[in-house]
Coordinates of C-alpha atoms in Angstrom, one line a residue:
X1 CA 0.0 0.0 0.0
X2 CA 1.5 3.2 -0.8
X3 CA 2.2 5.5 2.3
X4 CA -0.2 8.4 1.8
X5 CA -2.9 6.1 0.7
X6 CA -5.1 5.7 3.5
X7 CA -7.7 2.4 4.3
X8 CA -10.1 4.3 6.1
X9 CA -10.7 7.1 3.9
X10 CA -11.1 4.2 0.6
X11 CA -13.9 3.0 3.2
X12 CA -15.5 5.8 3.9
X13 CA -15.6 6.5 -0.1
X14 CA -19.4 4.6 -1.3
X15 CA -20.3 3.4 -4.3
X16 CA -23.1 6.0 -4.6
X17 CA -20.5 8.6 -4.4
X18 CA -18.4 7.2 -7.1
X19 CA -21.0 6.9 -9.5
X20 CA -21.9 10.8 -8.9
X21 CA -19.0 11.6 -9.3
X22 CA -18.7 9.7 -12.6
X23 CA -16.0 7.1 -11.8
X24 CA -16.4 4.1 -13.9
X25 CA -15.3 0.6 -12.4
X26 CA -13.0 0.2 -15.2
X27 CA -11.6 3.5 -15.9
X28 CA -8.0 3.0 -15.0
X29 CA -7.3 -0.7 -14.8
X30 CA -7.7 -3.5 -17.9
X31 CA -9.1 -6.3 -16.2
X32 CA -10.0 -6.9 -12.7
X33 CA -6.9 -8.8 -12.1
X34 CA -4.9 -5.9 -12.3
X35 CA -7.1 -3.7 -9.7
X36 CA -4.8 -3.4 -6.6
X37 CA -6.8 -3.4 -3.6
X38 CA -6.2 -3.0 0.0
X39 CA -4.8 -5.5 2.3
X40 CA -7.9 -5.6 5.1
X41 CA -9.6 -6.8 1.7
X42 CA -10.1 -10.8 0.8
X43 CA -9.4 -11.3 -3.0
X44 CA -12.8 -13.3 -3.5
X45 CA -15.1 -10.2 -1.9
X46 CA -18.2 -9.9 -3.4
X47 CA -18.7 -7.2 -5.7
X48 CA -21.5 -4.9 -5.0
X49 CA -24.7 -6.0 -6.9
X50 CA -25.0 -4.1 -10.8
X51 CA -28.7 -5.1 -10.7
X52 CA -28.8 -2.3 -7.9
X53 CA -26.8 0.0 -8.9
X54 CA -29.3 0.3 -12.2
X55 CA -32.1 0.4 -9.4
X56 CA -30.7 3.5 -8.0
X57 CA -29.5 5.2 -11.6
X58 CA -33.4 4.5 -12.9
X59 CA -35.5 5.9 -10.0
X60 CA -33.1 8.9 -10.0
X61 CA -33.8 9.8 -13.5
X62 CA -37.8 9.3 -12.5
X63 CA -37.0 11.7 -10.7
X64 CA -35.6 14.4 -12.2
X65 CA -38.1 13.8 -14.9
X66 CA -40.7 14.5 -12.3
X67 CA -39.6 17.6 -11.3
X68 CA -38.7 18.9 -14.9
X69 CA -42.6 17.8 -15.5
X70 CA -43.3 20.0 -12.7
X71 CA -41.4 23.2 -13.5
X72 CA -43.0 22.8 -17.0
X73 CA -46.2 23.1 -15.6
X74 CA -45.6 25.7 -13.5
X75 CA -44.0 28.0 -16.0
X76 CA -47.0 27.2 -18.7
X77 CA -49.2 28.2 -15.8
X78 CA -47.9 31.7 -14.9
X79 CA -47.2 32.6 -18.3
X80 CA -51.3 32.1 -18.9
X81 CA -51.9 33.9 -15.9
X82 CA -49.4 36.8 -16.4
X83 CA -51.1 37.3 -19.6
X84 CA -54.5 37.2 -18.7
X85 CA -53.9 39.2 -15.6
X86 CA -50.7 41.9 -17.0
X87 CA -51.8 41.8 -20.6
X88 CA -48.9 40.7 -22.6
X89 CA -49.4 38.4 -25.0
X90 CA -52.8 40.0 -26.4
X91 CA -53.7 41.4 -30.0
X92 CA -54.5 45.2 -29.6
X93 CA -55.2 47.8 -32.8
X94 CA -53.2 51.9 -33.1
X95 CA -54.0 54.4 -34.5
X96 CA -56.7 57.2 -33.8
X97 CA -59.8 54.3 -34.7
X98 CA -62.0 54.5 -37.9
X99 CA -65.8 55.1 -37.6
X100 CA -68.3 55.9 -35.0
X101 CA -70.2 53.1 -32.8
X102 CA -72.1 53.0 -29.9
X103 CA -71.4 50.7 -26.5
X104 CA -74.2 50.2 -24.2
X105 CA -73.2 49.7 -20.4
X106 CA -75.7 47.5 -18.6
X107 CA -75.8 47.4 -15.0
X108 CA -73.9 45.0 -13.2
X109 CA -71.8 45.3 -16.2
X110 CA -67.7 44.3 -14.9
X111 CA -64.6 45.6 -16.7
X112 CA -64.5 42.2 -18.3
X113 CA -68.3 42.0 -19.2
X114 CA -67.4 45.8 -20.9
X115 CA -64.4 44.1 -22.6
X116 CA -66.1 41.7 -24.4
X117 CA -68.0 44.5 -25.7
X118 CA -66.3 46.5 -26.8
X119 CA -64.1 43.4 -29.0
X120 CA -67.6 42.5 -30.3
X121 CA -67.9 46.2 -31.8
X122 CA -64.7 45.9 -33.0
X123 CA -63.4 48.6 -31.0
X124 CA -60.4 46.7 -29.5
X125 CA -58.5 43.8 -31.3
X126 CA -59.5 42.0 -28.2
X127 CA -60.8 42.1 -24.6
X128 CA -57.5 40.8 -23.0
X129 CA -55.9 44.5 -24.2
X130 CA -58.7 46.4 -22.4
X131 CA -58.5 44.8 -19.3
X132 CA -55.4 45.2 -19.1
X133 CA -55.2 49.2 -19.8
X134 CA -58.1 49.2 -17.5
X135 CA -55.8 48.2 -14.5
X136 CA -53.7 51.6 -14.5
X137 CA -56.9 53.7 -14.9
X138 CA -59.0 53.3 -11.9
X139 CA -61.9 55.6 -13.6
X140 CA -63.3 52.3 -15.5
X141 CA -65.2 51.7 -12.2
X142 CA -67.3 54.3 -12.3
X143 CA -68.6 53.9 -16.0
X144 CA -72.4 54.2 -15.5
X145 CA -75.1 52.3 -16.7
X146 CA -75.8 53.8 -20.3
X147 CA -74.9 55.0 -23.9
X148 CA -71.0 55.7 -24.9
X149 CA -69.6 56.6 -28.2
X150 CA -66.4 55.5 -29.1
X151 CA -64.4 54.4 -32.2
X152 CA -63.5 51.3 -33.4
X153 CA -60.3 50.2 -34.0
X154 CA -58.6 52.0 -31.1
X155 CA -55.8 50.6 -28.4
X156 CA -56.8 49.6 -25.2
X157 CA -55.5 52.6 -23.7
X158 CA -57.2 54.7 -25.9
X159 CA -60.6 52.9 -25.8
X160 CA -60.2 53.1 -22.0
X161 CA -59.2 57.2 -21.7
X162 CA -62.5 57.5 -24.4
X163 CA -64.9 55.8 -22.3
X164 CA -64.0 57.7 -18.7
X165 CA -64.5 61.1 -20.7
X166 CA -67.8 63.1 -19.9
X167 CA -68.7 63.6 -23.2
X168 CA -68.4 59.6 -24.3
X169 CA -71.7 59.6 -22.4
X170 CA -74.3 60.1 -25.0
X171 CA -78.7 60.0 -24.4
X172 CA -78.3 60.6 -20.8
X173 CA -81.6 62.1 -20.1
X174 CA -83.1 63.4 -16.1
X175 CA -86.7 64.2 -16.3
X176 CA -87.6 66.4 -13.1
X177 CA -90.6 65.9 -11.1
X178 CA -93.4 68.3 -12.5
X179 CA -92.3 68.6 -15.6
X180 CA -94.9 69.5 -18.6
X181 CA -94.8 67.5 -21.8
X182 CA -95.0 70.7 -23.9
X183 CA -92.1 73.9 -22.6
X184 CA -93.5 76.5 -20.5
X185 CA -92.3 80.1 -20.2
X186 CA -90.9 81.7 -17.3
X187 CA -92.0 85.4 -16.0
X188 CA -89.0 86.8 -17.6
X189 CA -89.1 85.3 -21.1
X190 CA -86.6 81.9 -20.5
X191 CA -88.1 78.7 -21.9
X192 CA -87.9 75.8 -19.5
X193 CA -88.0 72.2 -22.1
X194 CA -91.1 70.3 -22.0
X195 CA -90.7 66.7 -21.8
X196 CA -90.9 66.6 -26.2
X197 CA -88.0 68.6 -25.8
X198 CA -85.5 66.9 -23.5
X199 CA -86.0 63.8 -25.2
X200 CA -85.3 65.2 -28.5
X201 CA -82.2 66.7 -27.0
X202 CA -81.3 63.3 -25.2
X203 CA -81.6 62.0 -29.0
X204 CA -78.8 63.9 -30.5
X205 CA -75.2 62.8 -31.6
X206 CA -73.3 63.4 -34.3
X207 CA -72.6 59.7 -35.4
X208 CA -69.8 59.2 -38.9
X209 CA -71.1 62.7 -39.8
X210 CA -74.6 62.2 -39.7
X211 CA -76.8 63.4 -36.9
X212 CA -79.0 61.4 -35.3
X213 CA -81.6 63.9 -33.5
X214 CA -85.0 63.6 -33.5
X215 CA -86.8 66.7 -33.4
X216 CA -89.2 67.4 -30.3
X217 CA -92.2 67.8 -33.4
X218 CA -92.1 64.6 -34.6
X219 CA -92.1 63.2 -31.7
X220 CA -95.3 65.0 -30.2
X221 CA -96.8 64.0 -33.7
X222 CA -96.2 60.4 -32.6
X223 CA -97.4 60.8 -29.6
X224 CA -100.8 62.5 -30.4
X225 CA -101.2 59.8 -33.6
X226 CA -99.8 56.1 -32.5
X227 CA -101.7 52.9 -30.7
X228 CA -101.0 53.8 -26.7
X229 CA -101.1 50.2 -26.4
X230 CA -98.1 49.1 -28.7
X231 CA -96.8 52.7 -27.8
X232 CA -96.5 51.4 -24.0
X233 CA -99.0 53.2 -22.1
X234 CA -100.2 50.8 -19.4
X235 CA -103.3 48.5 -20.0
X236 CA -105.1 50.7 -17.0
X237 CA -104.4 54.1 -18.5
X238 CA -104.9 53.6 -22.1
X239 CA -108.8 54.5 -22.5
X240 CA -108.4 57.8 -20.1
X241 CA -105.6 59.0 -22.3
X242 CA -106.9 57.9 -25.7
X243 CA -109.8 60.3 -24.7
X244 CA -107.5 63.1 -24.1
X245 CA -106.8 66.0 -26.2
X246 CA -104.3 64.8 -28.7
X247 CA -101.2 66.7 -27.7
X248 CA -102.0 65.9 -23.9
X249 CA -102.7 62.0 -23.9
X250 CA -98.9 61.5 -22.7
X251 CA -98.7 63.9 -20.0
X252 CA -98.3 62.5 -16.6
X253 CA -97.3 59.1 -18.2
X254 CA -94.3 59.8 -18.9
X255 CA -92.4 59.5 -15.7
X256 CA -89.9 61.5 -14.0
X257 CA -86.5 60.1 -13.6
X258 CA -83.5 58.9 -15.5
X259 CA -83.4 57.5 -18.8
X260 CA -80.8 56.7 -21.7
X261 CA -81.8 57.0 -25.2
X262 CA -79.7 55.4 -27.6
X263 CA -78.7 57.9 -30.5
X264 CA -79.9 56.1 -33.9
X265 CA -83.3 55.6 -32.2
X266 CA -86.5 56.5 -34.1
X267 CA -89.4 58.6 -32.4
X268 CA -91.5 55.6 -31.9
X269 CA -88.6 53.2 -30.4
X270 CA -87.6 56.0 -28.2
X271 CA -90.9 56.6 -26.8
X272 CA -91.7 52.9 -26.5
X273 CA -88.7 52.5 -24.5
X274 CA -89.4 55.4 -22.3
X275 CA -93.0 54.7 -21.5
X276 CA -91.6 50.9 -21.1
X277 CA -89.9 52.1 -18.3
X278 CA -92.6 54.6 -17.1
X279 CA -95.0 51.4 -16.6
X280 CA -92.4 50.3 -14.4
X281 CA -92.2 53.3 -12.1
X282 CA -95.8 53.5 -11.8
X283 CA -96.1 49.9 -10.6
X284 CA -93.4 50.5 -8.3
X285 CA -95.2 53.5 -6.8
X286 CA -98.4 51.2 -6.5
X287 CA -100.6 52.2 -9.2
X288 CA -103.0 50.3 -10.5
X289 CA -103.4 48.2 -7.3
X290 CA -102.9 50.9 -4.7
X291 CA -105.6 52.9 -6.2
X292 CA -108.2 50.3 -4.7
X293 CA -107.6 52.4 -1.4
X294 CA -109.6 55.5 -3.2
X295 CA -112.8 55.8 -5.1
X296 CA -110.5 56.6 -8.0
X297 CA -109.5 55.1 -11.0
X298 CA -105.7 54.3 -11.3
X299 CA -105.5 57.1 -13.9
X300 CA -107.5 59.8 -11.5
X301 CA -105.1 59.0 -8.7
X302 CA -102.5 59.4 -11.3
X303 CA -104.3 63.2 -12.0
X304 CA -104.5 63.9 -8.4
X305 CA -100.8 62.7 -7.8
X306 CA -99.9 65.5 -10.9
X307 CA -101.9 68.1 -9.1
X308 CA -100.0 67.6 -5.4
X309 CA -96.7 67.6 -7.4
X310 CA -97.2 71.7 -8.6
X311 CA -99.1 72.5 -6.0
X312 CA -96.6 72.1 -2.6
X313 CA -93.5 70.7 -1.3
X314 CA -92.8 67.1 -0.8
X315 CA -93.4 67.6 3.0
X316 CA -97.0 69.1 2.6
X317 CA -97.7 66.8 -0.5
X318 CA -100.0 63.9 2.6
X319 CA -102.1 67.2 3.6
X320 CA -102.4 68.6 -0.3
X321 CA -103.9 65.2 -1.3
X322 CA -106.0 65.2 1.8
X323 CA -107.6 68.8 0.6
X324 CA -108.2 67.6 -2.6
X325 CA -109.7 64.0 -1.2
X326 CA -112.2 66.3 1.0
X327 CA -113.2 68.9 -1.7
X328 CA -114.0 66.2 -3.8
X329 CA -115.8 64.6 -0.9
X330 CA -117.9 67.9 -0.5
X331 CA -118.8 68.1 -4.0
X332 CA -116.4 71.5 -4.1
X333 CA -114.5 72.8 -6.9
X334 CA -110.7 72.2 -6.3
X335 CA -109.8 76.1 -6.9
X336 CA -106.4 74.8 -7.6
X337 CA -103.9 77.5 -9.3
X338 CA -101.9 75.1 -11.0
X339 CA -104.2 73.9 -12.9
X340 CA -105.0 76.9 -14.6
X341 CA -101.9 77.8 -15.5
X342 CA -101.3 74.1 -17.0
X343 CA -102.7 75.3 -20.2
X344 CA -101.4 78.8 -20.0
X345 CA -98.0 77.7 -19.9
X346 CA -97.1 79.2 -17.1
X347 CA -95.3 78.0 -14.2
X348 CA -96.8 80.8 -11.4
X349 CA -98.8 79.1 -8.7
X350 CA -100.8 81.9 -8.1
X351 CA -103.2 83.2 -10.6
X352 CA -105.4 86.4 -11.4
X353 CA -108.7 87.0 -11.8
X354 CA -108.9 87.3 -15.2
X355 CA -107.1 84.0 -15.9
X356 CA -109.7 82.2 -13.6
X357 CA -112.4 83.6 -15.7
X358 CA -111.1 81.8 -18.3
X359 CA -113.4 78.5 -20.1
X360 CA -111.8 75.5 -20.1
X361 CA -111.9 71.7 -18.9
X362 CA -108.6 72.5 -17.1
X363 CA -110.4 75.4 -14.9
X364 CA -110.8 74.0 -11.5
X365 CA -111.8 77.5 -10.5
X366 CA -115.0 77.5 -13.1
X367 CA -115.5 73.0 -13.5
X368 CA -116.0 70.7 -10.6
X369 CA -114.1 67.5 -10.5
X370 CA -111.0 66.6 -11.7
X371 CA -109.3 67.9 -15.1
X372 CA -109.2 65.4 -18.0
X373 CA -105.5 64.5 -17.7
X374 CA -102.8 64.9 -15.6
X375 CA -101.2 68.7 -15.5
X376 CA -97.5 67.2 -15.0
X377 CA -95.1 64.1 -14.3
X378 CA -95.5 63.1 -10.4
X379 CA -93.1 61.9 -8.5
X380 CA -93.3 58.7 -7.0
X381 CA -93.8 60.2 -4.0
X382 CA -96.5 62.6 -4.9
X383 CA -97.9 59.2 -6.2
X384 CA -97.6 57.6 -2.6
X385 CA -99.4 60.5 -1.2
X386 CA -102.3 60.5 -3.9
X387 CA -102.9 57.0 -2.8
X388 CA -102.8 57.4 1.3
X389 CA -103.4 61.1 1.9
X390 CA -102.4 62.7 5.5
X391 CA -105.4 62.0 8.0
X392 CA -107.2 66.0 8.3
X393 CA -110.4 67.8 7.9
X394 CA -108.3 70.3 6.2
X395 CA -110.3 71.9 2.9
X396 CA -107.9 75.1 2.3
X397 CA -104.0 75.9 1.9
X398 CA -101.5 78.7 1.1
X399 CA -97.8 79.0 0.8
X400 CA -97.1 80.6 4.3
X401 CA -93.2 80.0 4.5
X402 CA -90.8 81.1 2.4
X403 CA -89.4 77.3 2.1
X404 CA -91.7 76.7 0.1
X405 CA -94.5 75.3 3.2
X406 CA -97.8 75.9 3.2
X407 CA -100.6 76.6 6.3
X408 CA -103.4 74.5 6.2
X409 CA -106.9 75.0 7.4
X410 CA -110.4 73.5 7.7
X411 CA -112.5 76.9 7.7
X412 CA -112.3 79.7 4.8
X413 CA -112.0 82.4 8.0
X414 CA -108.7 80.4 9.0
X415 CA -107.7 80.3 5.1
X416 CA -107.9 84.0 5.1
X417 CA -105.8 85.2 7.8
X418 CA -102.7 82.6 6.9
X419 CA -103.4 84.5 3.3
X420 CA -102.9 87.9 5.0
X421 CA -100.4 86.8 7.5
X422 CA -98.1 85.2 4.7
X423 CA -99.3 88.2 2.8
X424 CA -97.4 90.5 5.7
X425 CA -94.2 88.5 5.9
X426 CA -93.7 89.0 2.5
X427 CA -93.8 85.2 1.5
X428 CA -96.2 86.5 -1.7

C-alpha cells in the first residue's frame, strides 16, 4: 500500500459517491486482475450488486423527470396567468380608430363583461388588451349604466381614456318631477323644455357625420297619432288618455327620472322604450293596485298625484292630497292655481282674476271634478301620497313660509288670515 494512501478514507468513499462523481469501475485498470486493492480486503469479496446499482440510476432519473414535469407546468401556468392578468401576449389595434359606434353599459356590467363588448364592436382587437389598460386607470369603475360613443379600431389605452371622458356619455336624459310635456315660459321670457324637448335633446349625436336627432315635433306627432297600447301606455291608462286632447294624452305618463336614449333611435322606439320604463315606475309606486284604497281610477289617482306635485312641497304633498280627497268629498271645486296655469304655460302658482275667468276643462276655478289628464309628471312620492293622503279635515291651503311650506286649514276664515299673514311676511 502506498504511504499516503489511507484504508479508512477508501472506506469511507461509497459506491453512490463514485458513480456521482462519474468514476467508472473500469476506468484505469484492464481487467479486474490488475485492480490493486487494500490489504484488510479478501481477493474473493463480493462485488457490490450491478442489478442495484441500475435500481438506484433509474429511479433517480424518474426523478428528475418529475420535477422537470413540474417546472414545465408551472412555467406554462404563470405565463397564462401573467397574460390574462398583466396583458402581454394579447392582440391590440393603433392608431386614432376608424368610424363611430355606440357601446351600451348594462348594469352589473364588470370591466370584463365591458371588454367583451367592446371586442364584439370591433373597438379593441381583443378584450384581454382592455382589461389590461383598464388596471392603470381606476376611472373604468365608475362607468355608468348607459350610452357611450367610441371608435373602433382604437388601443386599449385609448378605448379606456374614451370611455371615462364626460362627453363619451351620450342619451343621458333626467326628467324632473313636475315637468310639462309641452315647454312652459318663465316670467321673464326663458323657456324651461317640455318633456318633447329633453327627449329630442337626449336623441342627439353626431354619429360618422350624420346626426341622429329627432326633433321634439315629430315626436309629439307620434305621440298624439300612435296605438297607446303598442306605444307602452299601461293597459289601466290607455282609455283615459286615448280620450284626451291629442297633444295631452302622454302627460303625466311619462315619468320623472332617468333615462338613456340610444342615439340612432327613431321617435317611436324611443318613446316605446321610455313609456316601457314609465310602466315600471308607476307599478313600483303602486298604481293600478294601490288605487283600490280610493274611489278613483288608477288614472285619477295618477291626475290627483300630478296636481299635489305643482301644488306644494314634498313635506306638505299627505295634507295637499288630503284637501283635494275632502273637496272632492264635499262636491267642491278644487280652486287649484296650478291647474290653470297648466294650459297657459305658465309656471306661477298663483293666478289672477282674469285667468280664472277663463273657459276650459282645465279650470278647477270655473269646472268641478278633476281635469281630463294629468297637468305634469308626479313623483313617486307625490304618487304615494295620492294613494294614502295625511289623516285631516283640512279643505284650504297657502304657501305661508318662504321654504316653500304651506298653512293649512279646515275653515275659509282660517284660510284668510294665513293668506294675510303670509301676505305681511312677504312670503307673496
Amino acid at each position: 500500500m502506498p504511504p499516503d494512501e489511507n484504508p479508512t478514507e477508501i472506506l469511507d468513499l461509497g459506491y453512490d459517491e463514485l458513480l456521482d462523481e462519474g468514476v467508472a469501475d473500469d476506468e484505469y485498470y484492464e481487467d479486474d486482475d490488475d485492480r490493486a486493492l487494500p490489504e484488510y480486503f479478501d481477493d474473493e469479496r463480493d462485488e457490490p450488486p450491478e442489478p442495484k446499482r441500475t435500481r438506484k440510476r433509474g429511479r433517480r432519473f424518474l426523478g428528475w423527470m418529475a420535477a422537470l414535469t413540474v417546472i414545465v407546468l408551472l412555467a406554462g401556468g404563470a405565463y397564462y396567468g401573467a397574460r390574462e392578468l398583466l396583458g402581454f401576449g394579447f392582440e391590440d389595434y393603433s392608431g386614432a380608430g376608424e368610424k363611430d359606434v355606440v357601446l351600451q353599459v348594462e348594469d352589473g356590467d364588470s370591466t370584463r363583461a365591458i371588454a367583451n363588448k367592446l371586442e364584439q364592436l370591433d373597438v379593441v382587437a381583443s378584450a384581454e388588451a382592455f382589461v389590461a389598460a383598464s388596471e392603470d386607470d381606476q376611472r373604468v369603475l365608475s362607468i355608468q349604466p348607459g350610452y357611450y360613443q367610441v371608435k373602433t379600431k382604437i388601443s386599449g389605452a385609448d378605448a379606456v381614456t374614451n370611455l371615462v371622458r364626460p362627453e363619451a356619455r351620450v342619451g343621458e336624459l333626467q326628467l324632473r318631477p313636475g315637468t310639462q310635456l309641452d315647454d312652459i315660459t318663465q316670467p321673464g321670457g326663458k323657456v324651461t323644455p317640455g318633456v318633447f324637448s329633453q327627449l329630442s335633446q337626449a336623441s342627439c349625436a353626431e354619429l360618422n357625420g350624420r346626426s341622429t336627432c329627432i326633433p321634439a315635433e315629430e315626436l309629439r306627432q307620434t305621440a298624439a297619432t300612435a296605438d297607446l297600447a303598442k306605444l307602452g301606455v299601461p293597459g289601466w291608462a290607455v282609455a283615459d288618455a286615448a280620450k284626451a286632447e291629442p297633444k295631452r294624452r302622454l302627460e303625466g305618463i311619462i315619468q320623472p327620472g332617468v333615462y338613456d336614449v340610444k342615439p340612432g333611435w327613431d321617435a317611436t322606439r324611443l318613446l316605446t322604450e321610455v313609456l316601457s320604463k314609465s310602466a315600471l315606475r308607476m307599478q313600483a309606486a303602486g298604481l293600478p293596485d294601490a288605487a283600490g284604497s280610493t274611489e278613483f281610477s288608477p288614472y285619477q289617482v295618477l291626475v290627483i298625484a300630478s296636481i299635489i306635485e305643482r301644488e306644494g312641497v314634498e313635506a306638505d304633498f299627505g295634507k295637499v292630497a288630503r284637501v283635494i280627497y275632502n273637496r272632492l268629498d264635499k262636491g267642491m271645486r278644487l280652486e287649484m292655481d296650478s291647474t290653470v296655469n297648466y294650459v297657459l304655460d305658465r309656471p306661477e302658482i298663483r293666478t289672477n282674476a282674469a285667468d280664472r275667468q277663463r273657459a276650459g276643462a282645465y279650470n278647477t276655478y270655473r269646472n268641478t271634478g278633476l281635469p281630463p289628464t294629468p297637468i305634469s309628471a308626479p313623483s313617486a312620492e307625490a304618487i304615494a301620497a295620492a294613494e294614502r293622503p295625511a289623516e285631516g279635515d283640512w279643505l284650504y291651503f297657502v304657501k305661508c313660509e318662504t321654504n316653500g311650506l304651506s298653512c293649512f286649514s279646515a275653515s275659509y276664515d282660517e284660510h284668510r288670515r294665513n293668506v294675510e299673514d303670509a301676505q305681511r311676511r312677504g312670503v307673496f
